[in-house]
Coordinates of N, CA, C and O and ligand atoms in Angstrom, one line a residue:
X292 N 0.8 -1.2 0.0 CA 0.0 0.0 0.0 C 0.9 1.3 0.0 O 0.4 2.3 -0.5
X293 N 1.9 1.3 0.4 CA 3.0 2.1 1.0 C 3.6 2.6 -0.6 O 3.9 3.7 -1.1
X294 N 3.6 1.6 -1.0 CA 4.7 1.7 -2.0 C 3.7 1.8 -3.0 O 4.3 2.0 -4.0
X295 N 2.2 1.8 -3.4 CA 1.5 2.7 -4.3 C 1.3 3.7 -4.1 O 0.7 4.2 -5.0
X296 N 1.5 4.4 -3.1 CA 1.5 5.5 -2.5 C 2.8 6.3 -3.2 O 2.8 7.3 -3.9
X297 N 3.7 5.7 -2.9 CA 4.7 6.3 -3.4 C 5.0 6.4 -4.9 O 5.5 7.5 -5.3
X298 N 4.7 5.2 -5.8 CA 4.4 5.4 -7.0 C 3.4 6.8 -7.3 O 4.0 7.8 -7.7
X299 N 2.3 6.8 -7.0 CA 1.3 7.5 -7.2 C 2.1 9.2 -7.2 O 1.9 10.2 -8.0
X300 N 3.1 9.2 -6.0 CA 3.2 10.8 -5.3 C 3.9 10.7 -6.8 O 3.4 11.5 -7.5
X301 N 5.3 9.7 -7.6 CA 6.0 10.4 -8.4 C 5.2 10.7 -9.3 O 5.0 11.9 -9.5
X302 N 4.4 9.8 -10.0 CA 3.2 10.2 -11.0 C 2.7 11.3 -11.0 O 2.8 11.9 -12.0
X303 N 2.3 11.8 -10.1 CA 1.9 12.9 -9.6 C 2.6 13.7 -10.0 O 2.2 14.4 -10.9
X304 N 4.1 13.9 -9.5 CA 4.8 14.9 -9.7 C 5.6 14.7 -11.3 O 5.8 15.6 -12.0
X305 N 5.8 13.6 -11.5 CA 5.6 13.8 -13.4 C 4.8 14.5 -13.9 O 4.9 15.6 -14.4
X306 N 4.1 14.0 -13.8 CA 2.6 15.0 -14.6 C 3.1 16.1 -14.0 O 4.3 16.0 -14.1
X307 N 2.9 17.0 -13.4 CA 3.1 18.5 -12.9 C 4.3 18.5 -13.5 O 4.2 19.0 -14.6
X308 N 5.6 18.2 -13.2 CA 6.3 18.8 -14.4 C 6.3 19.4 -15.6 O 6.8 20.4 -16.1
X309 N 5.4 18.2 -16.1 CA 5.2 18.1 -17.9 C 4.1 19.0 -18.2 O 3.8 19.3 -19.3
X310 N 3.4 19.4 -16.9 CA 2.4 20.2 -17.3 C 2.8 21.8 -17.1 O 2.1 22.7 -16.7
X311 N 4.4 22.0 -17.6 CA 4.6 23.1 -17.2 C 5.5 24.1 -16.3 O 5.7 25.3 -16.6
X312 N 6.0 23.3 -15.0 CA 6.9 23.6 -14.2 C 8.3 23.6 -14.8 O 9.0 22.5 -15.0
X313 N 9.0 25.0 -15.3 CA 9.9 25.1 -16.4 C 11.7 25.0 -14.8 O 12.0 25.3 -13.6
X314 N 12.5 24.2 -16.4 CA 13.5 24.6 -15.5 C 14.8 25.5 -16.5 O 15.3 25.3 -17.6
X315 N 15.0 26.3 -15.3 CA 15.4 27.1 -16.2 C 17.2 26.7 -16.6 O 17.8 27.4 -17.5
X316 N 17.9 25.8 -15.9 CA 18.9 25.2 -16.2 C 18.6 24.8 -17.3 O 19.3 25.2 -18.2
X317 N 17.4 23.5 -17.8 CA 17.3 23.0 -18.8 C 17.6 23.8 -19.9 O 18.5 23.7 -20.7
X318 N 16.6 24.7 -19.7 CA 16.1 25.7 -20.8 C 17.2 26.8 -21.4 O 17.1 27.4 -22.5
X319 N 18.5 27.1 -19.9 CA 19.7 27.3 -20.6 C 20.4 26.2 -21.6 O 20.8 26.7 -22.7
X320 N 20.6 25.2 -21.4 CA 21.4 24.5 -22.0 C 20.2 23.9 -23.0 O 20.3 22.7 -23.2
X321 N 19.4 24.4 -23.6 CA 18.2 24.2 -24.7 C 18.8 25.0 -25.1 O 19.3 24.8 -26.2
X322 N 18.9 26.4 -24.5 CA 19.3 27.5 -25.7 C 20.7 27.5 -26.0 O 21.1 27.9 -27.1
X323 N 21.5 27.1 -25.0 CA 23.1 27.2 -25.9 C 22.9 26.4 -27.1 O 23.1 27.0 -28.2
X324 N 22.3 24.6 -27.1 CA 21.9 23.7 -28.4 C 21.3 24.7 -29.7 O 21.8 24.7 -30.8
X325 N 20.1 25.4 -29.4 CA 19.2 25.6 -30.3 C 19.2 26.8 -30.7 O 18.7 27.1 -31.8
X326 N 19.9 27.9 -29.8 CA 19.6 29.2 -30.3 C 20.6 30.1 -30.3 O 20.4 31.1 -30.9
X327 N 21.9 29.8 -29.6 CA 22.9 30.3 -29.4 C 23.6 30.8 -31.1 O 24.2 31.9 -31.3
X328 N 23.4 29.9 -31.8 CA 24.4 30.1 -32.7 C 24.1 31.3 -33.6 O 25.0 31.7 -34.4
X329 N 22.9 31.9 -33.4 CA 22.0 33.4 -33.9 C 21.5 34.3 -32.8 O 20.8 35.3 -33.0
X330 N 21.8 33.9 -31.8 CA 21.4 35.4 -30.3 C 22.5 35.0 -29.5 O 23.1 33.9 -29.3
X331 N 22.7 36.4 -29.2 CA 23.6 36.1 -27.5 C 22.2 36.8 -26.5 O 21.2 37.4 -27.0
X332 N 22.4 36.7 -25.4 CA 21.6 36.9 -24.5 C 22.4 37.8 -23.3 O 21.6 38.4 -22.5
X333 N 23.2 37.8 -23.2 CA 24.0 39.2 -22.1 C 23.9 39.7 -22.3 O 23.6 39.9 -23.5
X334 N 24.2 40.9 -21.2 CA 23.7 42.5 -21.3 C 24.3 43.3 -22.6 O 25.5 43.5 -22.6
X335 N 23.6 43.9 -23.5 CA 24.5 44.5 -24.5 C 25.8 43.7 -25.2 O 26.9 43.9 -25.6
X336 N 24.8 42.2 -25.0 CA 25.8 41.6 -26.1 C 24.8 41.6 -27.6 O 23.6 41.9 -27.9
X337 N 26.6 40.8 -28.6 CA 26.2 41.5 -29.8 C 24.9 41.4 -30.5 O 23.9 41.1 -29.8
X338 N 24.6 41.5 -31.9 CA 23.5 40.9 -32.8 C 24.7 39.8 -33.5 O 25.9 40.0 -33.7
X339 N 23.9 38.6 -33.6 CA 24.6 37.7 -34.9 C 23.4 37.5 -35.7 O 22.6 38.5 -35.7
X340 N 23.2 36.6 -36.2 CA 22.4 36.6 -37.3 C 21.1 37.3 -36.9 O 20.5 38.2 -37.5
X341 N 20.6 36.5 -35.6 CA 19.6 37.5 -34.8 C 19.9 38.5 -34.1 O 21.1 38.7 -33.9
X342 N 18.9 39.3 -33.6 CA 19.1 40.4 -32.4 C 19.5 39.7 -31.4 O 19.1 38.6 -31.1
X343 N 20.5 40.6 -30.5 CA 20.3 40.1 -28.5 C 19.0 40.1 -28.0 O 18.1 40.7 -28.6
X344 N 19.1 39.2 -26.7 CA 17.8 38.7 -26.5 C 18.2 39.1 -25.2 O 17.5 38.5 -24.4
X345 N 19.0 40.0 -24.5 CA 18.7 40.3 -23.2 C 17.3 41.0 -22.6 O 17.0 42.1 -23.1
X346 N 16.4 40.6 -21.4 CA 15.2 41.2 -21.6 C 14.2 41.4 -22.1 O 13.3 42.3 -21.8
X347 N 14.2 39.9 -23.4 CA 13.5 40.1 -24.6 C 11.8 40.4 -23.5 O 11.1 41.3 -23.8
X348 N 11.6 39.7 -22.7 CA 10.1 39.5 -21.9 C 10.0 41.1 -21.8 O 10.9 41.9 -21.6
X349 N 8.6 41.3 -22.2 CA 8.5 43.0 -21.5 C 8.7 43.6 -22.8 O 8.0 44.4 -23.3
X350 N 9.7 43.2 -23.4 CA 10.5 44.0 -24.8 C 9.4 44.4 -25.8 O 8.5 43.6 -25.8
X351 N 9.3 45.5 -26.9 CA 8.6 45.9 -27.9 C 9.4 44.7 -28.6 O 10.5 44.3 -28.2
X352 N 8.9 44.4 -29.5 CA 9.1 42.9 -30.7 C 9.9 44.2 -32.2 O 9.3 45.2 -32.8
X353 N 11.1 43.7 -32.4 CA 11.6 44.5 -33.2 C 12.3 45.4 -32.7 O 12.7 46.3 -33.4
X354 N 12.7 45.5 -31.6 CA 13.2 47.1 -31.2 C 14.9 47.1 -30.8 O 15.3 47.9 -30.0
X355 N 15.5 46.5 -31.2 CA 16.8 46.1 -31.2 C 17.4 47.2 -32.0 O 17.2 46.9 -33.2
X356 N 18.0 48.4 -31.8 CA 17.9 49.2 -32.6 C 19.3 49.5 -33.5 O 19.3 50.4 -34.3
X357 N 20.3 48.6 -33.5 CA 21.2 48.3 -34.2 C 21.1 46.9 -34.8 O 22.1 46.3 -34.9
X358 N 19.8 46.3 -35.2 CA 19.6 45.2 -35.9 C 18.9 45.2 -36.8 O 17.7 45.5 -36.5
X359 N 19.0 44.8 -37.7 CA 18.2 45.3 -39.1 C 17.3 43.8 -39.4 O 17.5 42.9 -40.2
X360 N 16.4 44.0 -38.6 CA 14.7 43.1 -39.0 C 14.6 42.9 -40.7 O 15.2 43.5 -41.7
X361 N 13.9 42.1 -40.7 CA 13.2 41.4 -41.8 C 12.2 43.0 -42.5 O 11.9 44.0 -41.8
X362 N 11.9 42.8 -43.4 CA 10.8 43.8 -44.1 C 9.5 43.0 -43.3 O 8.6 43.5 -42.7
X363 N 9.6 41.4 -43.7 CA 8.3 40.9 -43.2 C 7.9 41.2 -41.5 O 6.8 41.6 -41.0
X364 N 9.0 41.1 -41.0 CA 9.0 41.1 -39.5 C 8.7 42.4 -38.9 O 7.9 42.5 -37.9
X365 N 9.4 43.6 -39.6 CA 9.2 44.8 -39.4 C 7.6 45.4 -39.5 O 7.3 46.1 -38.6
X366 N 6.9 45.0 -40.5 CA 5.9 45.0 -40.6 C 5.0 44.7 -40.0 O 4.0 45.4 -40.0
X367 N 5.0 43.3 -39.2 CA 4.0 42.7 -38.4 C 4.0 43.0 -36.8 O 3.0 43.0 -36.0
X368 N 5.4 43.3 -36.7 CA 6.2 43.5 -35.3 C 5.2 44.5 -34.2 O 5.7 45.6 -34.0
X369 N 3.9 44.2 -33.4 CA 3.4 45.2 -33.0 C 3.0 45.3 -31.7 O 2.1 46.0 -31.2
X370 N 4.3 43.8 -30.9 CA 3.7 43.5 -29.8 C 4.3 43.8 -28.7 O 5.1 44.7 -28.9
X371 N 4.2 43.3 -27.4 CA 5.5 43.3 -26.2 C 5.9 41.7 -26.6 O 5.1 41.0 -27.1
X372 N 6.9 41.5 -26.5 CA 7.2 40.0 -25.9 C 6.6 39.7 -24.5 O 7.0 40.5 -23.6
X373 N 5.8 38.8 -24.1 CA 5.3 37.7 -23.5 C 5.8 36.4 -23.4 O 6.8 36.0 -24.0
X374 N 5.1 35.5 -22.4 CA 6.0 34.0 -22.6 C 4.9 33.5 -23.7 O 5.4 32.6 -24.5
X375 N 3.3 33.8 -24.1 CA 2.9 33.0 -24.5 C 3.3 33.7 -26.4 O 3.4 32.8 -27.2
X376 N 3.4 34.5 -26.8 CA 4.0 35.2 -27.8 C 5.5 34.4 -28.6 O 5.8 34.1 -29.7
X377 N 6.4 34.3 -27.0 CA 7.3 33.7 -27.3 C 7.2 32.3 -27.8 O 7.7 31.9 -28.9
X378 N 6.3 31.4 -26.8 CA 5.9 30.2 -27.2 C 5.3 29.7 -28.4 O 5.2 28.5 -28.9
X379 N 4.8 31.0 -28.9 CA 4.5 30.4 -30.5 C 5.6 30.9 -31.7 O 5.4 30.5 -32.8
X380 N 6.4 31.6 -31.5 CA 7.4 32.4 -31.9 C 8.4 31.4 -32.3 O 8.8 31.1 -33.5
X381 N 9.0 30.5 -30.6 CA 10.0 29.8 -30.7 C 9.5 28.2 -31.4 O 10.2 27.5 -32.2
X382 N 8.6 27.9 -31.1 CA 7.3 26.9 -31.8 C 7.6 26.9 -33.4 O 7.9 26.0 -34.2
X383 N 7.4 28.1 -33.4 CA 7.0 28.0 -35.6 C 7.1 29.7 -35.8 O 6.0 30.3 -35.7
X384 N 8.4 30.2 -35.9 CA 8.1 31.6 -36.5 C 7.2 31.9 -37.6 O 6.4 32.8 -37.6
X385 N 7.7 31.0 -38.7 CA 7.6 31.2 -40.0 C 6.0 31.2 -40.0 O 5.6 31.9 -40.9
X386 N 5.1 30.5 -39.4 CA 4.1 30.6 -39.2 C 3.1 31.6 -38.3 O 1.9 31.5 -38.3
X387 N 4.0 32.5 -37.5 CA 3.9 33.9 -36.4 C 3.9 34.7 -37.4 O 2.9 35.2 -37.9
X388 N 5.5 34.8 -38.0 CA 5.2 35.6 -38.9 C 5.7 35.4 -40.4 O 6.9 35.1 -40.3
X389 N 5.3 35.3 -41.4 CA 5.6 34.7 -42.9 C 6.5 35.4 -43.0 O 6.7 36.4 -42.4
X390 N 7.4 34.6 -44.0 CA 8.5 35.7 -44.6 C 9.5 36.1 -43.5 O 10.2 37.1 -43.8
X391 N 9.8 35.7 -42.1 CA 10.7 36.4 -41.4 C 12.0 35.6 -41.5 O 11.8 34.4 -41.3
X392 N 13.2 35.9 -41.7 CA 14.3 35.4 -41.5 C 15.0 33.9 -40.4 O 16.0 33.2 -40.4
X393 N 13.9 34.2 -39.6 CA 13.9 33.3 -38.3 C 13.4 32.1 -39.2 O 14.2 31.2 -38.9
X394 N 12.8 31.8 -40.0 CA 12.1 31.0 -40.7 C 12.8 29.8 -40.8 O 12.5 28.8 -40.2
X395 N 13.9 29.9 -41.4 CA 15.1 28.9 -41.2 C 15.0 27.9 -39.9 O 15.4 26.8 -39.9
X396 N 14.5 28.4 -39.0 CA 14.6 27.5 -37.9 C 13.5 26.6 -37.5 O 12.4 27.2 -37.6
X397 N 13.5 25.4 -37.1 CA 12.5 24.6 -37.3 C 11.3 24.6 -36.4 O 10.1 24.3 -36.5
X398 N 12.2 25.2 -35.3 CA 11.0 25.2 -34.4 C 11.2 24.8 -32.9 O 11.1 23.6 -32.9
X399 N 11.5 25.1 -31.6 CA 11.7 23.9 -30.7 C 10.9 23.0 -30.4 O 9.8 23.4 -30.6
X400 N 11.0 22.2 -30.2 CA 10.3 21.0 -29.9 C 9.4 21.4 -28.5 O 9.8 22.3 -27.8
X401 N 8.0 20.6 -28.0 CA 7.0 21.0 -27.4 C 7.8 20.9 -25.9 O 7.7 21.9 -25.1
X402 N 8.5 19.7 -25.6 CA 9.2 19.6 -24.4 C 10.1 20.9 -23.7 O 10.0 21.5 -22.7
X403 N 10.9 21.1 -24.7 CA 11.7 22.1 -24.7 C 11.0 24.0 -24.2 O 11.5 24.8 -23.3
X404 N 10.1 24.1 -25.0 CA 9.5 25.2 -24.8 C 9.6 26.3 -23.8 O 9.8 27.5 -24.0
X405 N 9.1 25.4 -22.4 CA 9.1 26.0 -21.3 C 10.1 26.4 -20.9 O 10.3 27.6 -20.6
X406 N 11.0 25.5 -20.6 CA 12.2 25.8 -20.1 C 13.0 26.8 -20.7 O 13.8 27.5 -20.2
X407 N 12.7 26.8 -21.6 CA 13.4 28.0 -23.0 C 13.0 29.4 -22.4 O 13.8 30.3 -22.2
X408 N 11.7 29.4 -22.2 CA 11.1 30.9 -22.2 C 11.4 30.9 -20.6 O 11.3 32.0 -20.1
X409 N 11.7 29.7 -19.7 CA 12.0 30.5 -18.1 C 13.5 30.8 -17.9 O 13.9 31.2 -16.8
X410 N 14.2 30.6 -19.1 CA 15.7 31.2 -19.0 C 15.3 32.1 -20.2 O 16.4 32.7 -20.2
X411 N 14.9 32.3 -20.7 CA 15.0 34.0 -21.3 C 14.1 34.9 -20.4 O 14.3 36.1 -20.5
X412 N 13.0 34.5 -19.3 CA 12.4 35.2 -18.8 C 13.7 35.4 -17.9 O 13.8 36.6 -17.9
X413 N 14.6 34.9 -17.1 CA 15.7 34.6 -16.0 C 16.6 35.8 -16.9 O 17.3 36.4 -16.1
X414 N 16.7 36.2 -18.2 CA 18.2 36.8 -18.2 C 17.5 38.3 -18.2 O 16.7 38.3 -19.1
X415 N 17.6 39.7 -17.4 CA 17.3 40.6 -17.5 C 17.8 41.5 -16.6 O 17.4 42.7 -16.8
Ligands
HEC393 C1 19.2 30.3 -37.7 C2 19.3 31.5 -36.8 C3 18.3 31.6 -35.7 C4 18.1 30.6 -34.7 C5 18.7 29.2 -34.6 C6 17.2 31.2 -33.8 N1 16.9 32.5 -34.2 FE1 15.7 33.8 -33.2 N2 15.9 35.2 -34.7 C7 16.7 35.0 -35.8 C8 16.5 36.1 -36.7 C9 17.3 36.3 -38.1 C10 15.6 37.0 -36.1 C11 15.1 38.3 -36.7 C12 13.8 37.9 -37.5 C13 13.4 38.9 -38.6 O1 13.9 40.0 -38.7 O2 12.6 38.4 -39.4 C14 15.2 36.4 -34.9 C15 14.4 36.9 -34.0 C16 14.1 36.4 -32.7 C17 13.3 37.0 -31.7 C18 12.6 38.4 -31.8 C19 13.5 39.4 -31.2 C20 13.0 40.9 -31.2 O3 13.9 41.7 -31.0 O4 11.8 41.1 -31.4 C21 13.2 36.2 -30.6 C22 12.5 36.5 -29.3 C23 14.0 35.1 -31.0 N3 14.5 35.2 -32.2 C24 14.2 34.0 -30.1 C25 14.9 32.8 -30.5 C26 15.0 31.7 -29.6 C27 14.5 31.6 -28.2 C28 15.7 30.7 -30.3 C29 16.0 29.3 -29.9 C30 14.9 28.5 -29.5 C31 16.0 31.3 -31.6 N4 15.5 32.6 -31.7 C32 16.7 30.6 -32.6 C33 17.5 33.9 -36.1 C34 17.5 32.7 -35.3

């Protein structure tokens, strides 16, 4: 009985994980893998292929003002950054916004997600 008990509490706390409780270690070492090689994320670090992403949360979308946006992106660009903005952003740009540069990238994967956006919400 003891020991369905105990099964049950980890079940429990799997599911609550998966449903969301981001970690933000993961979600750094998600982004060194997936995103690093086009953003840096420190303070007034540089643009590479993307803009810096320091503070992106909160941030007007586009406002990197030594980075020269997409015509597509520029255009559509009319939001704050959010986590749930981000989550479809980092998800499927190309589908947020057509035509953006970002497009190249496939997408993170669903697992990934959270953890992604609670270390970019972490760097500020
Ligand atoms: C292949 C290069 C590449 C990769 C990989 C990439 N990005 Fe980008 N990202 C871009 C480019 C280029 C833009 C600018 C888009 C435009 O102007 O159309 C951009 C824009 C963004 C923006 C909007 C910034 C702003 O100032 O409004 C965010 C947020 C972002 N990327 C997050 C991420 C995250 C998080 C990852 C990893 C999961 C990632 N990107 C992976 C190239 C990339």
């Amino acid at each position: 009985m003891i020991r369905i008990a105990a099964g049950l509490l980890t079940l429990v706390a799997t599911c609550t994980r998966d449903a969301g409780a981001a970690d933000i270690a993961a979600g750094k070492a998600a982004f060194v893998r997936q995103c690093a090689l086009c953003h840096t994320i420190d303070a007034a670090g540089s643009n590479r292929y993307g803009p810096n992403l320091f503070g992106v949360i909160g941030r007007r979308a586009g406002s990197v003002s030594s980075f020269q946006y997409s015509p597509a992106f520029k255009s559509m660009a009319s939001w704050d950054w959010n986590e749930d903005a981000l989550g479809g952003w980092i998800s499927s740009p190309g589908t947020m916004v057509p035509g953006t540069t970002m497009g190249v990238f496939q997408g993170v994967a669903d697992r990934d997600r959270s953890d992604i956006i609670a270390y970019l919400a972490s760097q500020r």
